[in-house]
Amino acid sequence: MSYVIKVTHDDTLRRLTLEKQPGAPGGLTFAQLETQVRELFELPASTKVKLTYVDSDGDVVTMRNDVDLKDACVGQCLNPLRLKADLVPKKPMPKLSQKQASGQANLPAPATSDVNQPRHHGVTCHRCRTAPIIGHRYHSKMVPFYDLCSSCLATVGNRNGEFVLIDPPLDPAKQTTLKRMQEQQGLANLQSKIYYNEAANSIAV
């Protein structure tokens, strides 16, 4: 026994003849049916196709998956199965109101990329938790292992010159030396024992 599917699109009717019952085990699947419909009418893959049929009660039913295909062909024994294929129009982009358009036009320019900013690897801003600090790094002379980024320093201020600028970033060896010195000297003697030679990017005791 052969099974027939007739598909109409616009004013064109095409016919599919199958050996196995669509929707049954080993038979045509909904995805395969949709692909064949596109090929029959040369519909682009980018378009969405809506398949409908009239069921045994005379109602128009939309077919969306294998369950619907099985219900039509196996449950209702529709042979031939008469389908109608329609292209689903794309939803137009919503138009912006004059106020919305004006708001978009006044949006601030994107922030400048920090790709060229110096990065202080292994150093975290202790106020905003940015890691690593990008740009200027300010290191406390009073509190061991305490650093701020430029934004946080501008917020809290630099009273009595507590923070010193470390720029450009210390290389890993000097960063390790600084940490070891802070551990050895302790908080009490830190300010008098450590100073920074910024021009030479070095540390001295």
JSON list of N, CA, C and O in Angstrom, two decimals, residues 154-196:
[
{"chain": "A", "resi": 154, "resn": "ALA", "atom": "N", "xyz": [41.14, 58.25, 43.94]},
{"chain": "A", "resi": 154, "resn": "ALA", "atom": "CA", "xyz": [40.45, 59.52, 43.75]},
{"chain": "A", "resi": 154, "resn": "ALA", "atom": "C", "xyz": [39.27, 59.65, 44.71]},
{"chain": "A", "resi": 154, "resn": "ALA", "atom": "O", "xyz": [38.90, 60.75, 45.11]},
{"chain": "A", "resi": 155, "resn": "THR", "atom": "N", "xyz": [38.70, 58.51, 45.10]},
{"chain": "A", "resi": 155, "resn": "THR", "atom": "CA", "xyz": [37.55, 58.53, 46.01]},
{"chain": "A", "resi": 155, "resn": "THR", "atom": "C", "xyz": [37.98, 58.74, 47.46]},
{"chain": "A", "resi": 155, "resn": "THR", "atom": "O", "xyz": [37.40, 59.56, 48.18]},
{"chain": "A", "resi": 156, "resn": "VAL", "atom": "N", "xyz": [39.00, 58.00, 47.89]},
{"chain": "A", "resi": 156, "resn": "VAL", "atom": "CA", "xyz": [39.40, 58.06, 49.31]},
{"chain": "A", "resi": 156, "resn": "VAL", "atom": "C", "xyz": [40.42, 59.16, 49.58]},
{"chain": "A", "resi": 156, "resn": "VAL", "atom": "O", "xyz": [40.59, 59.58, 50.73]},
{"chain": "A", "resi": 157, "resn": "GLY", "atom": "N", "xyz": [41.13, 59.61, 48.54]},
{"chain": "A", "resi": 157, "resn": "GLY", "atom": "CA", "xyz": [42.14, 60.64, 48.73]},
{"chain": "A", "resi": 157, "resn": "GLY", "atom": "C", "xyz": [43.47, 60.05, 49.17]},
{"chain": "A", "resi": 157, "resn": "GLY", "atom": "O", "xyz": [43.58, 58.87, 49.52]},
{"chain": "A", "resi": 158, "resn": "ASN", "atom": "N", "xyz": [44.50, 60.88, 49.17]},
{"chain": "A", "resi": 158, "resn": "ASN", "atom": "CA", "xyz": [45.84, 60.44, 49.55]},
{"chain": "A", "resi": 158, "resn": "ASN", "atom": "C", "xyz": [46.36, 61.33, 50.68]},
{"chain": "A", "resi": 158, "resn": "ASN", "atom": "O", "xyz": [47.24, 62.18, 50.49]},
{"chain": "A", "resi": 159, "resn": "ARG", "atom": "N", "xyz": [45.79, 61.14, 51.86]},
{"chain": "A", "resi": 159, "resn": "ARG", "atom": "CA", "xyz": [46.15, 61.96, 53.01]},
{"chain": "A", "resi": 159, "resn": "ARG", "atom": "C", "xyz": [47.59, 61.69, 53.44]},
{"chain": "A", "resi": 159, "resn": "ARG", "atom": "O", "xyz": [48.00, 60.54, 53.60]},
{"chain": "A", "resi": 160, "resn": "ASN", "atom": "N", "xyz": [48.34, 62.77, 53.63]},
{"chain": "A", "resi": 160, "resn": "ASN", "atom": "CA", "xyz": [49.72, 62.69, 54.12]},
{"chain": "A", "resi": 160, "resn": "ASN", "atom": "C", "xyz": [50.62, 61.85, 53.21]},
{"chain": "A", "resi": 160, "resn": "ASN", "atom": "O", "xyz": [51.63, 61.31, 53.66]},
{"chain": "A", "resi": 161, "resn": "GLY", "atom": "N", "xyz": [50.23, 61.74, 51.96]},
{"chain": "A", "resi": 161, "resn": "GLY", "atom": "CA", "xyz": [51.08, 60.99, 51.03]},
{"chain": "A", "resi": 161, "resn": "GLY", "atom": "C", "xyz": [51.23, 59.53, 51.39]},
{"chain": "A", "resi": 161, "resn": "GLY", "atom": "O", "xyz": [52.29, 58.93, 51.18]},
{"chain": "A", "resi": 162, "resn": "GLU", "atom": "N", "xyz": [50.17, 58.94, 51.95]},
{"chain": "A", "resi": 162, "resn": "GLU", "atom": "CA", "xyz": [50.25, 57.54, 52.39]},
{"chain": "A", "resi": 162, "resn": "GLU", "atom": "C", "xyz": [50.50, 56.60, 51.22]},
{"chain": "A", "resi": 162, "resn": "GLU", "atom": "O", "xyz": [51.20, 55.60, 51.35]},
{"chain": "A", "resi": 163, "resn": "PHE", "atom": "N", "xyz": [49.92, 56.93, 50.06]},
{"chain": "A", "resi": 163, "resn": "PHE", "atom": "CA", "xyz": [50.04, 56.04, 48.90]},
{"chain": "A", "resi": 163, "resn": "PHE", "atom": "C", "xyz": [51.08, 56.57, 47.92]},
{"chain": "A", "resi": 163, "resn": "PHE", "atom": "O", "xyz": [51.14, 57.78, 47.66]},
{"chain": "A", "resi": 164, "resn": "VAL", "atom": "N", "xyz": [51.88, 55.66, 47.39]},
{"chain": "A", "resi": 164, "resn": "VAL", "atom": "CA", "xyz": [52.87, 56.03, 46.40]},
{"chain": "A", "resi": 164, "resn": "VAL", "atom": "C", "xyz": [52.52, 55.34, 45.08]},
{"chain": "A", "resi": 164, "resn": "VAL", "atom": "O", "xyz": [51.98, 54.24, 45.06]},
{"chain": "A", "resi": 165, "resn": "LEU", "atom": "N", "xyz": [52.83, 56.03, 44.00]},
{"chain": "A", "resi": 165, "resn": "LEU", "atom": "CA", "xyz": [52.53, 55.52, 42.67]},
{"chain": "A", "resi": 165, "resn": "LEU", "atom": "C", "xyz": [53.59, 54.50, 42.25]},
{"chain": "A", "resi": 165, "resn": "LEU", "atom": "O", "xyz": [54.78, 54.76, 42.35]},
{"chain": "A", "resi": 166, "resn": "ILE", "atom": "N", "xyz": [53.13, 53.35, 41.80]},
{"chain": "A", "resi": 166, "resn": "ILE", "atom": "CA", "xyz": [54.03, 52.34, 41.23]},
{"chain": "A", "resi": 166, "resn": "ILE", "atom": "C", "xyz": [53.66, 52.22, 39.76]},
{"chain": "A", "resi": 166, "resn": "ILE", "atom": "O", "xyz": [52.65, 51.61, 39.40]},
{"chain": "A", "resi": 167, "resn": "ASP", "atom": "N", "xyz": [54.45, 52.83, 38.92]},
{"chain": "A", "resi": 167, "resn": "ASP", "atom": "CA", "xyz": [54.16, 52.87, 37.49]},
{"chain": "A", "resi": 167, "resn": "ASP", "atom": "C", "xyz": [55.47, 53.10, 36.75]},
{"chain": "A", "resi": 167, "resn": "ASP", "atom": "O", "xyz": [56.16, 54.08, 37.04]},
{"chain": "A", "resi": 168, "resn": "PRO", "atom": "N", "xyz": [55.89, 52.24, 35.85]},
{"chain": "A", "resi": 168, "resn": "PRO", "atom": "CA", "xyz": [55.16, 51.08, 35.34]},
{"chain": "A", "resi": 168, "resn": "PRO", "atom": "C", "xyz": [55.12, 49.92, 36.33]},
{"chain": "A", "resi": 168, "resn": "PRO", "atom": "O", "xyz": [55.76, 50.01, 37.38]},
{"chain": "A", "resi": 169, "resn": "PRO", "atom": "N", "xyz": [54.37, 48.86, 36.01]},
{"chain": "A", "resi": 169, "resn": "PRO", "atom": "CA", "xyz": [54.24, 47.73, 36.94]},
{"chain": "A", "resi": 169, "resn": "PRO", "atom": "C", "xyz": [55.59, 47.12, 37.28]},
{"chain": "A", "resi": 169, "resn": "PRO", "atom": "O", "xyz": [56.51, 47.10, 36.46]},
{"chain": "A", "resi": 170, "resn": "LEU", "atom": "N", "xyz": [55.70, 46.61, 38.50]},
{"chain": "A", "resi": 170, "resn": "LEU", "atom": "CA", "xyz": [56.91, 45.90, 38.90]},
{"chain": "A", "resi": 170, "resn": "LEU", "atom": "C", "xyz": [56.96, 44.56, 38.18]},
{"chain": "A", "resi": 170, "resn": "LEU", "atom": "O", "xyz": [55.94, 43.92, 37.96]},
{"chain": "A", "resi": 171, "resn": "ASP", "atom": "N", "xyz": [58.17, 44.15, 37.83]},
{"chain": "A", "resi": 171, "resn": "ASP", "atom": "CA", "xyz": [58.28, 42.82, 37.25]},
{"chain": "A", "resi": 171, "resn": "ASP", "atom": "C", "xyz": [58.09, 41.80, 38.37]},
{"chain": "A", "resi": 171, "resn": "ASP", "atom": "O", "xyz": [58.16, 42.12, 39.56]},
{"chain": "A", "resi": 172, "resn": "PRO", "atom": "N", "xyz": [57.80, 40.54, 38.03]},
{"chain": "A", "resi": 172, "resn": "PRO", "atom": "CA", "xyz": [57.48, 39.54, 39.06]},
{"chain": "A", "resi": 172, "resn": "PRO", "atom": "C", "xyz": [58.54, 39.41, 40.14]},
{"chain": "A", "resi": 172, "resn": "PRO", "atom": "O", "xyz": [58.22, 39.23, 41.31]},
{"chain": "A", "resi": 173, "resn": "ALA", "atom": "N", "xyz": [59.83, 39.52, 39.77]},
{"chain": "A", "resi": 173, "resn": "ALA", "atom": "CA", "xyz": [60.90, 39.37, 40.77]},
{"chain": "A", "resi": 173, "resn": "ALA", "atom": "C", "xyz": [60.84, 40.49, 41.80]},
{"chain": "A", "resi": 173, "resn": "ALA", "atom": "O", "xyz": [60.97, 40.27, 43.01]},
{"chain": "A", "resi": 174, "resn": "LYS", "atom": "N", "xyz": [60.63, 41.74, 41.33]},
{"chain": "A", "resi": 174, "resn": "LYS", "atom": "CA", "xyz": [60.58, 42.87, 42.25]},
{"chain": "A", "resi": 174, "resn": "LYS", "atom": "C", "xyz": [59.30, 42.85, 43.08]},
{"chain": "A", "resi": 174, "resn": "LYS", "atom": "O", "xyz": [59.28, 43.28, 44.22]},
{"chain": "A", "resi": 175, "resn": "GLN", "atom": "N", "xyz": [58.21, 42.34, 42.48]},
{"chain": "A", "resi": 175, "resn": "GLN", "atom": "CA", "xyz": [56.97, 42.21, 43.23]},
{"chain": "A", "resi": 175, "resn": "GLN", "atom": "C", "xyz": [57.16, 41.23, 44.38]},
{"chain": "A", "resi": 175, "resn": "GLN", "atom": "O", "xyz": [56.70, 41.45, 45.50]},
{"chain": "A", "resi": 176, "resn": "THR", "atom": "N", "xyz": [57.87, 40.13, 44.12]},
{"chain": "A", "resi": 176, "resn": "THR", "atom": "CA", "xyz": [58.16, 39.15, 45.17]},
{"chain": "A", "resi": 176, "resn": "THR", "atom": "C", "xyz": [59.05, 39.75, 46.24]},
{"chain": "A", "resi": 176, "resn": "THR", "atom": "O", "xyz": [58.87, 39.52, 47.44]},
{"chain": "A", "resi": 177, "resn": "THR", "atom": "N", "xyz": [60.04, 40.57, 45.82]},
{"chain": "A", "resi": 177, "resn": "THR", "atom": "CA", "xyz": [60.93, 41.23, 46.78]},
{"chain": "A", "resi": 177, "resn": "THR", "atom": "C", "xyz": [60.15, 42.16, 47.69]},
{"chain": "A", "resi": 177, "resn": "THR", "atom": "O", "xyz": [60.36, 42.19, 48.91]},
{"chain": "A", "resi": 178, "resn": "LEU", "atom": "N", "xyz": [59.23, 42.94, 47.11]},
{"chain": "A", "resi": 178, "resn": "LEU", "atom": "CA", "xyz": [58.42, 43.86, 47.90]},
{"chain": "A", "resi": 178, "resn": "LEU", "atom": "C", "xyz": [57.61, 43.10, 48.94]},
{"chain": "A", "resi": 178, "resn": "LEU", "atom": "O", "xyz": [57.56, 43.49, 50.11]},
{"chain": "A", "resi": 179, "resn": "LYS", "atom": "N", "xyz": [57.01, 42.00, 48.54]},
{"chain": "A", "resi": 179, "resn": "LYS", "atom": "CA", "xyz": [56.19, 41.23, 49.47]},
{"chain": "A", "resi": 179, "resn": "LYS", "atom": "C", "xyz": [57.04, 40.66, 50.60]},
{"chain": "A", "resi": 179, "resn": "LYS", "atom": "O", "xyz": [56.67, 40.70, 51.77]},
{"chain": "A", "resi": 180, "resn": "ARG", "atom": "N", "xyz": [58.24, 40.16, 50.26]},
{"chain": "A", "resi": 180, "resn": "ARG", "atom": "CA", "xyz": [59.11, 39.59, 51.28]},
{"chain": "A", "resi": 180, "resn": "ARG", "atom": "C", "xyz": [59.59, 40.66, 52.26]},
{"chain": "A", "resi": 180, "resn": "ARG", "atom": "O", "xyz": [59.66, 40.45, 53.47]},
{"chain": "A", "resi": 181, "resn": "MET", "atom": "N", "xyz": [59.89, 41.85, 51.74]},
{"chain": "A", "resi": 181, "resn": "MET", "atom": "CA", "xyz": [60.33, 42.95, 52.60]},
{"chain": "A", "resi": 181, "resn": "MET", "atom": "C", "xyz": [59.23, 43.36, 53.56]},
{"chain": "A", "resi": 181, "resn": "MET", "atom": "O", "xyz": [59.47, 43.62, 54.75]},
{"chain": "A", "resi": 182, "resn": "GLN", "atom": "N", "xyz": [58.00, 43.40, 53.06]},
{"chain": "A", "resi": 182, "resn": "GLN", "atom": "CA", "xyz": [56.88, 43.79, 53.93]},
{"chain": "A", "resi": 182, "resn": "GLN", "atom": "C", "xyz": [56.68, 42.76, 55.03]},
{"chain": "A", "resi": 182, "resn": "GLN", "atom": "O", "xyz": [56.38, 43.10, 56.17]},
{"chain": "A", "resi": 183, "resn": "GLU", "atom": "N", "xyz": [56.84, 41.49, 54.69]},
{"chain": "A", "resi": 183, "resn": "GLU", "atom": "CA", "xyz": [56.68, 40.45, 55.69]},
{"chain": "A", "resi": 183, "resn": "GLU", "atom": "C", "xyz": [57.77, 40.54, 56.76]},
{"chain": "A", "resi": 183, "resn": "GLU", "atom": "O", "xyz": [57.52, 40.32, 57.95]},
{"chain": "A", "resi": 184, "resn": "GLN", "atom": "N", "xyz": [59.00, 40.89, 56.34]},
{"chain": "A", "resi": 184, "resn": "GLN", "atom": "CA", "xyz": [60.12, 40.94, 57.28]},
{"chain": "A", "resi": 184, "resn": "GLN", "atom": "C", "xyz": [60.09, 42.20, 58.14]},
{"chain": "A", "resi": 184, "resn": "GLN", "atom": "O", "xyz": [60.35, 42.15, 59.34]},
{"chain": "A", "resi": 185, "resn": "GLN", "atom": "N", "xyz": [59.79, 43.35, 57.54]},
{"chain": "A", "resi": 185, "resn": "GLN", "atom": "CA", "xyz": [59.88, 44.61, 58.25]},
{"chain": "A", "resi": 185, "resn": "GLN", "atom": "C", "xyz": [58.70, 44.83, 59.19]},
{"chain": "A", "resi": 185, "resn": "GLN", "atom": "O", "xyz": [58.85, 45.43, 60.25]},
{"chain": "A", "resi": 186, "resn": "GLY", "atom": "N", "xyz": [57.51, 44.38, 58.78]},
{"chain": "A", "resi": 186, "resn": "GLY", "atom": "CA", "xyz": [56.34, 44.60, 59.62]},
{"chain": "A", "resi": 186, "resn": "GLY", "atom": "C", "xyz": [55.81, 46.00, 59.47]},
{"chain": "A", "resi": 186, "resn": "GLY", "atom": "O", "xyz": [56.43, 46.88, 58.87]},
{"chain": "A", "resi": 187, "resn": "LEU", "atom": "N", "xyz": [54.64, 46.25, 60.03]},
{"chain": "A", "resi": 187, "resn": "LEU", "atom": "CA", "xyz": [53.96, 47.52, 59.86]},
{"chain": "A", "resi": 187, "resn": "LEU", "atom": "C", "xyz": [54.71, 48.68, 60.52]},
{"chain": "A", "resi": 187, "resn": "LEU", "atom": "O", "xyz": [54.79, 49.77, 59.97]},
{"chain": "A", "resi": 188, "resn": "ALA", "atom": "N", "xyz": [55.31, 48.47, 61.68]},
{"chain": "A", "resi": 188, "resn": "ALA", "atom": "CA", "xyz": [55.90, 49.57, 62.44]},
{"chain": "A", "resi": 188, "resn": "ALA", "atom": "C", "xyz": [57.03, 50.25, 61.69]},
{"chain": "A", "resi": 188, "resn": "ALA", "atom": "O", "xyz": [57.15, 51.48, 61.71]},
{"chain": "A", "resi": 189, "resn": "ASN", "atom": "N", "xyz": [57.89, 49.47, 61.04]},
{"chain": "A", "resi": 189, "resn": "ASN", "atom": "CA", "xyz": [59.05, 50.05, 60.39]},
{"chain": "A", "resi": 189, "resn": "ASN", "atom": "C", "xyz": [58.91, 50.16, 58.88]},
{"chain": "A", "resi": 189, "resn": "ASN", "atom": "O", "xyz": [59.87, 50.51, 58.20]},
{"chain": "A", "resi": 190, "resn": "LEU", "atom": "N", "xyz": [57.73, 49.85, 58.37]},
{"chain": "A", "resi": 190, "resn": "LEU", "atom": "CA", "xyz": [57.58, 49.78, 56.92]},
{"chain": "A", "resi": 190, "resn": "LEU", "atom": "C", "xyz": [57.85, 51.11, 56.24]},
{"chain": "A", "resi": 190, "resn": "LEU", "atom": "O", "xyz": [58.57, 51.18, 55.26]},
{"chain": "A", "resi": 191, "resn": "GLN", "atom": "N", "xyz": [57.32, 52.20, 56.81]},
{"chain": "A", "resi": 191, "resn": "GLN", "atom": "CA", "xyz": [57.43, 53.49, 56.14]},
{"chain": "A", "resi": 191, "resn": "GLN", "atom": "C", "xyz": [58.89, 53.95, 56.08]},
{"chain": "A", "resi": 191, "resn": "GLN", "atom": "O", "xyz": [59.33, 54.52, 55.09]},
{"chain": "A", "resi": 192, "resn": "SER", "atom": "N", "xyz": [59.66, 53.71, 57.10]},
{"chain": "A", "resi": 192, "resn": "SER", "atom": "CA", "xyz": [61.03, 54.19, 57.12]},
{"chain": "A", "resi": 192, "resn": "SER", "atom": "C", "xyz": [62.00, 53.24, 56.44]},
{"chain": "A", "resi": 192, "resn": "SER", "atom": "O", "xyz": [63.10, 53.64, 56.07]},
{"chain": "A", "resi": 193, "resn": "LYS", "atom": "N", "xyz": [61.61, 52.01, 56.24]},
{"chain": "A", "resi": 193, "resn": "LYS", "atom": "CA", "xyz": [62.52, 51.02, 55.69]},
{"chain": "A", "resi": 193, "resn": "LYS", "atom": "C", "xyz": [62.41, 50.87, 54.18]},
{"chain": "A", "resi": 193, "resn": "LYS", "atom": "O", "xyz": [63.34, 50.41, 53.54]},
{"chain": "A", "resi": 194, "resn": "ILE", "atom": "N", "xyz": [61.26, 51.22, 53.61]},
{"chain": "A", "resi": 194, "resn": "ILE", "atom": "CA", "xyz": [61.05, 50.96, 52.18]},
{"chain": "A", "resi": 194, "resn": "ILE", "atom": "C", "xyz": [60.77, 52.27, 51.46]},
{"chain": "A", "resi": 194, "resn": "ILE", "atom": "O", "xyz": [60.01, 53.09, 51.93]},
{"chain": "A", "resi": 195, "resn": "TYR", "atom": "N", "xyz": [61.41, 52.48, 50.34]},
{"chain": "A", "resi": 195, "resn": "TYR", "atom": "CA", "xyz": [61.04, 53.58, 49.47]},
{"chain": "A", "resi": 195, "resn": "TYR", "atom": "C", "xyz": [61.12, 53.09, 48.03]},
{"chain": "A", "resi": 195, "resn": "TYR", "atom": "O", "xyz": [61.74, 52.07, 47.73]},
{"chain": "A", "resi": 196, "resn": "TYR", "atom": "N", "xyz": [60.48, 53.83, 47.13]},
{"chain": "A", "resi": 196, "resn": "TYR", "atom": "CA", "xyz": [60.35, 53.41, 45.74]},
{"chain": "A", "resi": 196, "resn": "TYR", "atom": "C", "xyz": [61.10, 54.37, 44.83]},
{"chain": "A", "resi": 196, "resn": "TYR", "atom": "O", "xyz": [60.91, 55.58, 44.92]}
]
